[in-house]
Amino acid sequence: MRSISVFGATGSIGESTFDLLMHAGGRGAFRTVALTGGRNVARLAAQARALGAEVAVSAYDDCLPALRAALAGSGIEAAAGTEALLEAADRPADWVMSAIIGAAGLAPGFRALRHGGTLALANKESLVAAGPLLMAEAARHGARILPVDSEHSAVFQALVGEDIALVERIIITASGGALRDWPLERLAHATVAEASRHPNWAMGQRITIDSASMFNKAMELIETREFFGVAPAQIEVLVHPESIVHALVGFADGALMAHLGAPDMRHAIGYALNWPARGALPVARLDLAALGQLSFRAPDPLRWPALRLAREVMEVRGQAGAVFNAAKEVALDSFIAGQVGFMDMAGLVESTIDKMVTRQSLGNAATSLDMVLQTDAEARAVARSLSGQEKD
Ligand code: NDP
């Protein structure tokens, strides 16, 4: 029986993963090793009971009493805190879903690779902040990383049986998010609630706002480079409001292979769960005649400066991705807290990168996860100071 763990089980990706696991037979089909969550202890416990997990872990120490109470009588171990998350990742599992939000997902994902199984990677921050290290760690332990982001899963599927050397370009699509059609001058005044209403995808709040600012797509540009090893100039972003075509791969003969599907993350999660086979998935089937037409347009650089920043980060390489990710997380926190405006986020990230470049040679590659986490911490301090939250 295949053993599985889900990190970030109570989130949007985690819930979709849980749904697919239950659909595929639940505890009768999988041996569940570890489920992790954050503050949603009741849901974590309910999932752990349903799947008969060995251990349920909350990321927060103060959640332990509530988690213990919720699991009382189940025989399921309860644990909490950062060390407990790593201990959960140390438990071997054949298939691990990495779906913690943000840089907090880096270390557990790295640890899970040591067992040489499959890491289904939703946590794009891992690749943005530490792509080369993560890939090297996987290679060292004979582990496999499968993409879960819908665009990267789409590219991965379009590449089956193909020679990557014959790929001319990879096009990832973007819905444009909640504020896509707003007049430019209104964007500066966008509220958190307005930026949190995604037109097509039901996702966690942070990634939904990142979709509106295109920081999500900016991260995905970097993710594409790290996953598929193509040059930045070969990766394009195309605005596609309907979110039906997730990505396209262009080959040397001019052919474009597109992946289409309903905007439902269970497509990509299910592909990673069933890979290398395909399994029946409980997702909506597309009715293209009913859809009638699909539209595409180039992204507006003034509306979405995050895309330019991602290209600059890819030029610098080294640890610039870690700085970009950390600064982006601080900028997003600051926007959610009402400290900066919607259009100020990109400026804050850019200023953080500029300041970090003068401090150290960001172009030097990180040689350890600790180094990445150190850069992440420094970049956060700089970004917080620039946003007026604390002294640098
Ligand atoms: P959510 O915010 O919905 O869920 C995040 C999960 O991580 C929850 O289980 C949460 O616990 C847990 N968590 C929160 N903070 C911490 C922490 N400090 N340490 C450990 N665990 C924590 O996020 P999403 O599911 O939207 O996204 C997860 C990842 O997947 C992200 O990297 C995102 O970029 C990526 N992704 C998401 C997509 C989507 O459709 N949502 C699409 C493609 C990629 P709790 O809720 O219990 O507090």
CSV table of C-alpha atoms and ligand atoms in Angstrom, one decimal:
chain,number,residue,atom,x,y,z
A,1,MET,CA,0.0,0.0,0.0
A,2,ARG,CA,1.4,3.4,-0.9
A,3,SER,CA,2.3,5.6,2.0
A,4,ILE,CA,1.6,9.3,1.8
A,5,SER,CA,2.0,12.5,3.8
A,6,VAL,CA,0.4,15.9,3.2
A,7,PHE,CA,2.1,19.1,4.5
A,8,GLY,CA,-0.3,22.0,4.6
A,9,ALA,CA,-3.3,19.6,4.6
A,10,THR,CA,-5.8,22.2,5.9
A,11,GLY,CA,-5.1,24.7,3.1
A,12,SER,CA,-6.7,25.1,-0.3
A,13,ILE,CA,-4.3,22.6,-2.0
A,14,GLY,CA,-4.3,20.4,1.1
A,15,GLU,CA,-8.1,20.1,1.0
A,16,SER,CA,-8.1,19.3,-2.7
A,17,THR,CA,-5.5,16.6,-2.0
A,18,PHE,CA,-7.6,15.2,0.8
A,19,ASP,CA,-10.6,15.2,-1.4
A,20,LEU,CA,-8.7,13.2,-4.1
A,21,LEU,CA,-7.3,10.8,-1.5
A,22,MET,CA,-10.7,10.1,-0.1
A,23,HIS,CA,-12.1,9.7,-3.6
A,24,ALA,CA,-9.4,7.2,-4.4
A,25,GLY,CA,-10.3,5.0,-1.4
A,26,GLY,CA,-9.0,6.9,1.6
A,27,ARG,CA,-7.5,4.7,4.4
A,28,GLY,CA,-8.3,1.6,2.4
A,29,ALA,CA,-6.0,2.7,-0.4
A,30,PHE,CA,-3.3,4.7,1.3
A,31,ARG,CA,-1.2,4.4,4.5
A,32,THR,CA,-1.2,8.0,5.8
A,33,VAL,CA,2.0,8.8,7.6
A,34,ALA,CA,1.7,12.5,8.5
A,35,LEU,CA,-0.7,15.4,8.0
A,36,THR,CA,0.3,18.9,8.9
A,37,GLY,CA,-1.6,22.1,9.3
A,38,GLY,CA,-1.4,25.4,11.1
A,39,ARG,CA,-4.1,26.9,13.2
A,40,ASN,CA,-7.1,25.0,11.9
A,41,VAL,CA,-6.7,22.2,14.4
A,42,ALA,CA,-10.3,20.9,14.2
A,43,ARG,CA,-10.0,20.3,10.5
A,44,LEU,CA,-6.5,18.8,10.8
A,45,ALA,CA,-7.9,16.3,13.4
A,46,ALA,CA,-10.9,15.5,11.3
A,47,GLN,CA,-8.7,14.7,8.3
A,48,ALA,CA,-6.3,12.7,10.4
A,49,ARG,CA,-9.2,10.6,11.7
A,50,ALA,CA,-10.7,10.1,8.3
A,51,LEU,CA,-7.3,8.9,6.8
A,52,GLY,CA,-6.1,7.1,9.9
A,53,ALA,CA,-2.9,9.2,10.0
A,54,GLU,CA,0.0,8.1,12.2
A,55,VAL,CA,0.7,11.7,13.3
A,56,ALA,CA,-1.0,15.1,13.0
A,57,VAL,CA,1.2,18.2,13.4
A,58,SER,CA,0.3,21.8,13.8
A,59,ALA,CA,3.0,24.3,13.0
A,60,TYR,CA,2.2,26.2,16.2
A,61,ASP,CA,3.3,25.1,19.7
A,62,ASP,CA,0.3,26.8,21.3
A,63,CYS,CA,-2.1,24.6,19.2
A,64,LEU,CA,-0.9,21.4,20.8
A,65,PRO,CA,-3.5,21.2,23.6
A,66,ALA,CA,-6.4,21.7,21.2
A,67,LEU,CA,-5.0,19.2,18.7
A,68,ARG,CA,-4.5,16.6,21.5
A,69,ALA,CA,-8.0,17.1,22.6
A,70,ALA,CA,-9.4,16.8,19.1
A,71,LEU,CA,-7.5,13.6,18.6
A,72,ALA,CA,-8.3,12.1,22.0
A,73,GLY,CA,-9.2,8.4,21.8
A,74,SER,CA,-8.1,8.1,18.1
A,75,GLY,CA,-4.6,6.6,18.7
A,76,ILE,CA,-3.2,9.3,16.4
A,77,GLU,CA,-0.1,11.0,17.7
A,78,ALA,CA,-0.4,14.8,18.1
A,79,ALA,CA,2.6,17.1,17.8
A,80,ALA,CA,3.3,20.8,17.2
A,81,GLY,CA,6.0,23.3,16.4
A,82,THR,CA,8.7,23.8,13.8
A,83,GLU,CA,10.8,20.8,15.0
A,84,ALA,CA,7.7,18.6,15.0
A,85,LEU,CA,7.1,19.5,11.3
A,86,LEU,CA,10.6,18.5,10.5
A,87,GLU,CA,10.2,15.3,12.5
A,88,ALA,CA,7.1,14.5,10.4
A,89,ALA,CA,9.1,15.1,7.2
A,90,ASP,CA,11.7,12.6,8.5
A,91,ARG,CA,9.1,9.8,8.5
A,92,PRO,CA,9.5,8.0,5.2
A,93,ALA,CA,6.5,8.2,2.8
A,94,ASP,CA,6.3,7.2,-0.9
A,95,TRP,CA,4.4,10.4,-1.9
A,96,VAL,CA,4.5,13.7,-0.1
A,97,MET,CA,2.4,16.7,-0.9
A,98,SER,CA,4.3,20.0,-0.2
A,99,ALA,CA,1.5,22.5,0.3
A,100,ILE,CA,2.5,24.7,3.2
A,101,ILE,CA,2.2,28.4,2.2
A,102,GLY,CA,5.3,30.5,1.9
A,103,ALA,CA,8.9,30.1,2.9
A,104,ALA,CA,7.8,27.9,5.9
A,105,GLY,CA,7.4,25.1,3.3
A,106,LEU,CA,11.0,25.0,2.4
A,107,ALA,CA,12.6,23.0,5.2
A,108,PRO,CA,9.9,20.3,5.4
A,109,GLY,CA,10.1,19.7,1.6
A,110,PHE,CA,13.9,19.5,1.7
A,111,ARG,CA,13.7,17.0,4.5
A,112,ALA,CA,11.2,14.8,2.8
A,113,LEU,CA,13.5,14.4,-0.2
A,114,ARG,CA,15.9,12.4,1.9
A,115,HIS,CA,13.7,9.4,1.6
A,116,GLY,CA,14.0,9.3,-2.2
A,117,GLY,CA,10.2,9.1,-2.8
A,118,THR,CA,8.0,11.6,-4.8
A,119,LEU,CA,7.6,15.2,-3.7
A,120,ALA,CA,4.5,16.7,-5.2
A,121,LEU,CA,5.5,20.4,-5.1
A,122,ALA,CA,2.8,23.0,-4.7
A,123,ASN,CA,5.0,25.2,-2.6
A,124,LYS,CA,6.5,27.2,-5.5
A,125,GLU,CA,8.4,29.3,-2.9
A,126,SER,CA,10.8,26.4,-2.5
A,127,LEU,CA,11.9,26.6,-6.2
A,128,VAL,CA,11.9,30.4,-6.2
A,129,ALA,CA,14.1,30.7,-3.1
A,130,ALA,CA,16.2,27.6,-3.5
A,131,GLY,CA,15.6,25.9,-6.9
A,132,PRO,CA,19.1,24.7,-7.7
A,133,LEU,CA,19.6,23.4,-4.1
A,134,LEU,CA,16.2,21.6,-4.1
A,135,MET,CA,16.9,19.9,-7.4
A,136,ALA,CA,20.3,18.9,-6.3
A,137,GLU,CA,19.0,17.4,-3.1
A,138,ALA,CA,16.4,15.4,-5.1
A,139,ALA,CA,19.1,14.1,-7.4
A,140,ARG,CA,21.3,13.2,-4.5
A,141,HIS,CA,18.7,11.0,-2.9
A,142,GLY,CA,17.1,9.7,-6.0
A,143,ALA,CA,13.9,11.5,-5.2
A,144,ARG,CA,11.4,12.8,-7.8
A,145,ILE,CA,9.8,16.2,-7.8
A,146,LEU,CA,6.5,16.5,-9.6
A,147,PRO,CA,4.9,19.9,-10.3
A,148,VAL,CA,1.5,20.7,-8.8
A,149,ASP,CA,1.2,24.3,-10.0
A,150,SER,CA,-1.4,24.0,-12.8
A,151,GLU,CA,0.8,25.7,-15.3
A,152,HIS,CA,3.8,23.6,-14.6
A,153,SER,CA,1.8,20.4,-14.5
A,154,ALA,CA,0.5,21.4,-17.9
A,155,VAL,CA,4.0,22.0,-19.2
A,156,PHE,CA,5.1,18.7,-17.7
A,157,GLN,CA,2.3,16.9,-19.4
A,158,ALA,CA,3.0,18.6,-22.8
A,159,LEU,CA,6.6,17.4,-22.5
A,160,VAL,CA,5.8,13.7,-22.1
A,161,GLY,CA,7.8,11.8,-24.7
A,162,GLU,CA,9.3,15.0,-26.0
A,163,ASP,CA,13.0,16.1,-26.2
A,164,ILE,CA,13.5,19.3,-24.0
A,165,ALA,CA,16.3,20.3,-26.4
A,166,LEU,CA,13.6,20.8,-29.1
A,167,VAL,CA,11.6,23.2,-27.0
A,168,GLU,CA,11.7,26.7,-28.3
A,169,ARG,CA,9.4,28.4,-25.8
A,170,ILE,CA,7.1,27.7,-22.8
A,171,ILE,CA,4.1,29.9,-22.4
A,172,ILE,CA,2.3,30.1,-19.1
A,173,THR,CA,-1.0,31.7,-18.9
A,174,ALA,CA,-2.4,34.1,-16.3
A,175,SER,CA,-6.0,35.0,-15.6
A,176,GLY,CA,-4.9,38.5,-14.7
A,177,GLY,CA,-6.6,38.1,-11.3
A,178,ALA,CA,-9.3,40.2,-9.6
A,179,LEU,CA,-8.3,43.6,-10.8
A,180,ARG,CA,-7.4,42.7,-14.4
A,181,ASP,CA,-9.8,45.1,-16.1
A,182,TRP,CA,-9.6,48.0,-13.6
A,183,PRO,CA,-8.4,51.3,-14.9
A,184,LEU,CA,-4.7,51.7,-14.0
A,185,GLU,CA,-5.3,54.8,-11.9
A,186,ARG,CA,-7.7,52.9,-9.6
A,187,LEU,CA,-5.3,50.2,-8.8
A,188,ALA,CA,-3.4,52.2,-6.2
A,189,HIS,CA,-6.7,52.3,-4.1
A,190,ALA,CA,-7.6,48.6,-4.4
A,191,THR,CA,-8.6,47.1,-1.0
A,192,VAL,CA,-7.7,43.7,0.3
A,193,ALA,CA,-11.2,42.5,-0.2
A,194,GLU,CA,-11.2,43.6,-3.8
A,195,ALA,CA,-7.9,42.0,-4.6
A,196,SER,CA,-9.0,38.7,-2.9
A,197,ARG,CA,-11.9,37.9,-5.3
A,198,HIS,CA,-10.4,35.7,-8.0
A,199,PRO,CA,-12.6,35.5,-11.1
A,200,ASN,CA,-11.9,31.8,-11.8
A,201,TRP,CA,-9.9,29.9,-9.2
A,202,ALA,CA,-10.9,29.2,-5.6
A,203,MET,CA,-7.6,29.5,-3.7
A,204,GLY,CA,-6.1,30.7,-0.5
A,205,GLN,CA,-6.2,34.4,0.1
A,206,ARG,CA,-2.5,35.0,-0.2
A,207,ILE,CA,-2.1,33.4,-3.6
A,208,THR,CA,-5.3,35.1,-4.8
A,209,ILE,CA,-3.9,38.6,-4.1
A,210,ASP,CA,-0.6,37.4,-5.7
A,211,SER,CA,-2.7,36.6,-8.8
A,212,ALA,CA,-4.1,40.1,-8.9
A,213,SER,CA,-0.6,41.7,-8.6
A,214,MET,CA,0.9,39.0,-10.8
A,215,PHE,CA,3.5,38.2,-8.1
A,216,ASN,CA,2.1,34.7,-8.4
A,217,LYS,CA,3.0,34.6,-12.1
A,218,ALA,CA,6.3,36.2,-11.5
A,219,MET,CA,7.1,33.4,-9.1
A,220,GLU,CA,5.9,30.9,-11.7
A,221,LEU,CA,8.3,32.4,-14.3
A,222,ILE,CA,11.2,31.6,-12.0
A,223,GLU,CA,9.6,28.2,-11.1
A,224,THR,CA,9.4,27.4,-14.9
A,225,ARG,CA,13.1,28.1,-15.3
A,226,GLU,CA,14.0,25.9,-12.3
A,227,PHE,CA,11.7,23.0,-13.2
A,228,PHE,CA,12.5,22.7,-16.9
A,229,GLY,CA,15.9,24.3,-17.2
A,230,VAL,CA,15.0,26.6,-20.1
A,231,ALA,CA,16.5,30.1,-20.5
A,232,PRO,CA,14.4,33.0,-19.2
A,233,ALA,CA,14.0,34.4,-22.7
A,234,GLN,CA,12.2,31.2,-23.7
A,235,ILE,CA,9.5,31.7,-21.1
A,236,GLU,CA,6.5,33.9,-21.9
A,237,VAL,CA,3.4,35.0,-19.9
A,238,LEU,CA,0.1,35.3,-21.7
A,239,VAL,CA,-3.0,36.8,-20.2
A,240,HIS,CA,-5.9,34.4,-20.7
A,241,PRO,CA,-9.0,35.5,-18.7
A,242,GLU,CA,-10.9,32.2,-19.0
A,243,SER,CA,-8.2,30.1,-17.3
A,244,ILE,CA,-8.9,27.1,-19.5
A,245,VAL,CA,-5.5,26.8,-21.3
A,246,HIS,CA,-3.0,26.5,-18.5
A,247,ALA,CA,0.2,26.4,-20.5
A,248,LEU,CA,1.6,25.9,-24.0
A,249,VAL,CA,4.9,24.4,-25.2
A,250,GLY,CA,6.3,25.5,-28.5
A,251,PHE,CA,8.7,23.1,-30.3
A,252,ALA,CA,11.3,23.6,-33.0
A,253,ASP,CA,8.9,22.6,-35.8
A,254,GLY,CA,6.6,25.5,-34.8
A,255,ALA,CA,4.0,23.2,-33.2
A,256,LEU,CA,2.4,24.4,-30.0
A,257,MET,CA,1.1,21.8,-27.5
A,258,ALA,CA,-1.5,23.2,-25.2
A,259,HIS,CA,-3.0,21.8,-22.0
A,260,LEU,CA,-6.7,22.6,-21.4
A,261,GLY,CA,-8.8,21.9,-18.3
A,262,ALA,CA,-11.3,23.4,-16.0
A,263,PRO,CA,-9.8,25.7,-13.4
A,264,ASP,CA,-9.7,23.1,-10.7
A,265,MET,CA,-6.4,22.3,-8.9
A,266,ARG,CA,-7.5,18.6,-8.5
A,267,HIS,CA,-6.4,18.2,-12.2
A,268,ALA,CA,-2.8,18.9,-11.4
A,269,ILE,CA,-2.8,17.3,-8.0
A,270,GLY,CA,-4.5,14.2,-9.4
A,271,TYR,CA,-1.9,14.0,-12.2
A,272,ALA,CA,0.9,14.1,-9.6
A,273,LEU,CA,-0.9,11.5,-7.5
A,274,ASN,CA,-1.5,9.1,-10.3
A,275,TRP,CA,1.7,9.7,-12.3
A,276,PRO,CA,3.0,8.1,-14.5
A,277,ALA,CA,-0.5,6.8,-15.2
A,278,ARG,CA,-3.7,8.8,-15.4
A,279,GLY,CA,-6.5,8.1,-13.1
A,280,ALA,CA,-10.2,9.1,-13.3
A,281,LEU,CA,-10.7,12.4,-11.5
A,282,PRO,CA,-13.9,13.9,-10.1
A,283,VAL,CA,-13.4,17.2,-12.0
A,284,ALA,CA,-15.7,19.0,-14.5
A,285,ARG,CA,-15.3,18.1,-18.1
A,286,LEU,CA,-14.9,21.0,-20.5
A,287,ASP,CA,-17.6,21.9,-22.9
A,288,LEU,CA,-15.7,23.9,-25.5
A,289,ALA,CA,-18.8,24.6,-27.6
A,290,ALA,CA,-20.5,26.1,-24.6
A,291,LEU,CA,-17.4,28.1,-23.8
A,292,GLY,CA,-17.6,29.4,-27.4
A,293,GLN,CA,-14.3,31.3,-27.4
A,294,LEU,CA,-11.1,31.8,-25.5
A,295,SER,CA,-9.1,35.0,-25.4
A,296,PHE,CA,-5.5,35.9,-25.0
A,297,ARG,CA,-3.5,39.1,-24.6
A,298,ALA,CA,-0.1,40.3,-23.7
A,299,PRO,CA,0.5,41.4,-20.1
A,300,ASP,CA,0.6,45.1,-19.5
A,301,PRO,CA,4.0,45.9,-17.9
A,302,LEU,CA,2.7,49.0,-16.1
A,303,ARG,CA,-0.1,47.1,-14.5
A,304,TRP,CA,2.0,44.2,-13.5
A,305,PRO,CA,5.6,45.3,-12.7
A,306,ALA,CA,6.2,42.0,-10.8
A,307,LEU,CA,6.9,40.3,-14.1
A,308,ARG,CA,9.8,42.6,-14.9
A,309,LEU,CA,11.2,42.1,-11.4
A,310,ALA,CA,11.1,38.3,-11.9
A,311,ARG,CA,13.1,38.7,-15.1
A,312,GLU,CA,15.7,40.8,-13.2
A,313,VAL,CA,15.9,38.1,-10.5
A,314,MET,CA,16.5,35.5,-13.1
A,315,GLU,CA,19.3,37.6,-14.6
A,316,VAL,CA,21.0,37.9,-11.2
A,317,ARG,CA,20.3,34.3,-10.2
A,318,GLY,CA,22.3,33.2,-7.1
A,319,GLN,CA,20.2,34.2,-4.0
A,320,ALA,CA,18.1,36.8,-5.7
A,321,GLY,CA,15.2,34.4,-5.7
A,322,ALA,CA,15.3,34.1,-1.9
A,323,VAL,CA,15.3,37.9,-1.6
A,324,PHE,CA,12.5,38.2,-4.1
A,325,ASN,CA,10.3,35.7,-2.3
A,326,ALA,CA,11.0,37.1,1.2
A,327,ALA,CA,10.4,40.6,0.1
A,328,LYS,CA,7.2,39.6,-1.7
A,329,GLU,CA,5.9,37.9,1.5
A,330,VAL,CA,6.6,41.0,3.6
A,331,ALA,CA,5.0,43.3,0.9
A,332,LEU,CA,1.9,41.0,0.9
A,333,ASP,CA,1.7,41.0,4.7
A,334,SER,CA,2.0,44.8,4.6
A,335,PHE,CA,-0.8,45.1,2.0
A,336,ILE,CA,-3.1,42.8,4.0
A,337,ALA,CA,-2.4,44.8,7.1
A,338,GLY,CA,-3.3,48.1,5.3
A,339,GLN,CA,0.3,49.5,5.7
A,340,VAL,CA,1.0,49.8,2.0
A,341,GLY,CA,-1.2,50.2,-1.1
A,342,PHE,CA,-1.7,47.5,-3.8
A,343,MET,CA,0.7,49.2,-6.3
A,344,ASP,CA,3.3,49.8,-3.6
A,345,MET,CA,4.1,46.1,-3.2
A,346,ALA,CA,6.3,45.9,-6.3
A,347,GLY,CA,8.2,49.1,-5.3
A,348,LEU,CA,8.9,47.5,-1.9
A,349,VAL,CA,10.2,44.3,-3.4
A,350,GLU,CA,12.4,46.2,-5.9
A,351,SER,CA,13.8,48.5,-3.2
A,352,THR,CA,14.6,45.4,-1.1
A,353,ILE,CA,16.4,43.7,-3.9
A,354,ASP,CA,18.4,47.0,-4.7
A,355,LYS,CA,19.4,47.3,-1.0
A,356,MET,CA,20.4,43.7,-0.7
A,357,VAL,CA,22.5,43.8,-3.9
A,358,THR,CA,24.6,46.5,-2.3
A,359,ARG,CA,25.1,44.5,0.9
A,360,GLN,CA,26.4,41.2,-0.5
A,361,SER,CA,27.0,39.4,-3.7
A,362,LEU,CA,23.5,38.1,-4.4
A,363,GLY,CA,24.7,36.5,-7.6
A,364,ASN,CA,26.6,33.8,-5.6
A,365,ALA,CA,24.6,30.6,-5.4
A,366,ALA,CA,23.6,29.4,-1.9
A,367,THR,CA,25.4,26.2,-0.9
A,368,SER,CA,23.0,25.2,1.9
A,369,LEU,CA,19.4,25.6,3.0
A,370,ASP,CA,20.7,27.5,6.1
A,371,MET,CA,22.3,30.0,3.8
A,372,VAL,CA,18.9,30.5,2.0
A,373,LEU,CA,17.1,30.9,5.3
A,374,GLN,CA,19.7,33.4,6.4
A,375,THR,CA,19.2,35.4,3.2
A,376,ASP,CA,15.5,35.1,3.6
A,377,ALA,CA,15.7,36.5,7.2
A,378,GLU,CA,17.9,39.4,6.1
A,379,ALA,CA,15.7,40.3,3.2
A,380,ARG,CA,12.6,40.3,5.5
A,381,ALA,CA,14.3,42.6,7.9
A,382,VAL,CA,15.2,45.0,5.0
A,383,ALA,CA,11.7,44.9,3.6
A,384,ARG,CA,10.1,45.5,7.0
A,385,SER,CA,12.4,48.4,7.6
A,386,LEU,CA,11.6,49.9,4.1
A,387,SER,CA,7.8,49.4,4.7
A,388,GLY,CA,8.2,51.3,8.0
A,389,GLN,CA,7.4,48.3,10.2
A,390,GLU,CA,10.7,48.2,12.1
A,391,LYS,CA,14.2,49.5,12.2
A,392,ASP,CA,16.7,47.7,9.9
B,1,NDP,P1,-3.5,28.1,2.2
B,1,NDP,O1,-3.2,29.4,2.9
B,1,NDP,O2,-4.8,27.8,1.8
B,1,NDP,O3,-3.0,26.9,3.1
B,1,NDP,C1,-1.7,26.9,3.7
B,1,NDP,C2,-1.4,25.6,4.5
B,1,NDP,O4,-0.2,25.8,5.2
B,1,NDP,C3,-2.5,25.4,5.6
B,1,NDP,O5,-2.5,24.0,5.9
B,1,NDP,C4,-2.0,26.2,6.8
B,1,NDP,O6,-2.5,25.8,8.0
B,1,NDP,C5,-0.5,25.9,6.7
B,1,NDP,N1,0.4,26.9,7.2
B,1,NDP,C6,0.1,28.2,7.3
B,1,NDP,N2,1.2,28.8,7.9
B,1,NDP,C7,2.1,27.9,8.2
B,1,NDP,C8,3.4,27.9,8.8
B,1,NDP,N3,4.0,29.0,9.2
B,1,NDP,N4,4.0,26.7,8.9
B,1,NDP,C9,3.5,25.5,8.5
B,1,NDP,N5,2.2,25.5,7.9
B,1,NDP,C10,1.6,26.6,7.8
B,1,NDP,O7,-2.5,28.0,0.9
B,1,NDP,P2,-2.7,27.4,-0.5
B,1,NDP,O8,-3.2,26.0,-0.3
B,1,NDP,O9,-3.4,28.3,-1.3
B,1,NDP,O10,-1.2,27.3,-1.1
B,1,NDP,C11,-0.3,26.4,-0.6
B,1,NDP,C12,0.9,26.4,-1.5
B,1,NDP,O11,0.5,25.9,-2.8
B,1,NDP,C13,1.5,27.8,-1.8
B,1,NDP,O12,2.9,27.6,-1.9
B,1,NDP,C14,0.9,28.2,-3.1
B,1,NDP,O13,1.7,29.1,-3.8
B,1,NDP,C15,0.8,26.9,-3.8
B,1,NDP,N6,-0.2,26.9,-4.8
B,1,NDP,C16,-1.5,27.0,-4.5
B,1,NDP,C17,-2.6,27.0,-5.4
B,1,NDP,C18,-4.0,27.1,-5.0
B,1,NDP,O14,-4.9,26.9,-5.9
B,1,NDP,N7,-4.3,27.4,-3.8
B,1,NDP,C19,-2.2,26.8,-6.8
B,1,NDP,C20,-0.8,26.5,-7.1
B,1,NDP,C21,0.1,26.6,-6.1
B,1,NDP,P3,-3.9,26.4,8.6
B,1,NDP,O15,-4.8,26.8,7.5
B,1,NDP,O16,-4.4,25.3,9.5
B,1,NDP,O17,-3.5,27.6,9.5
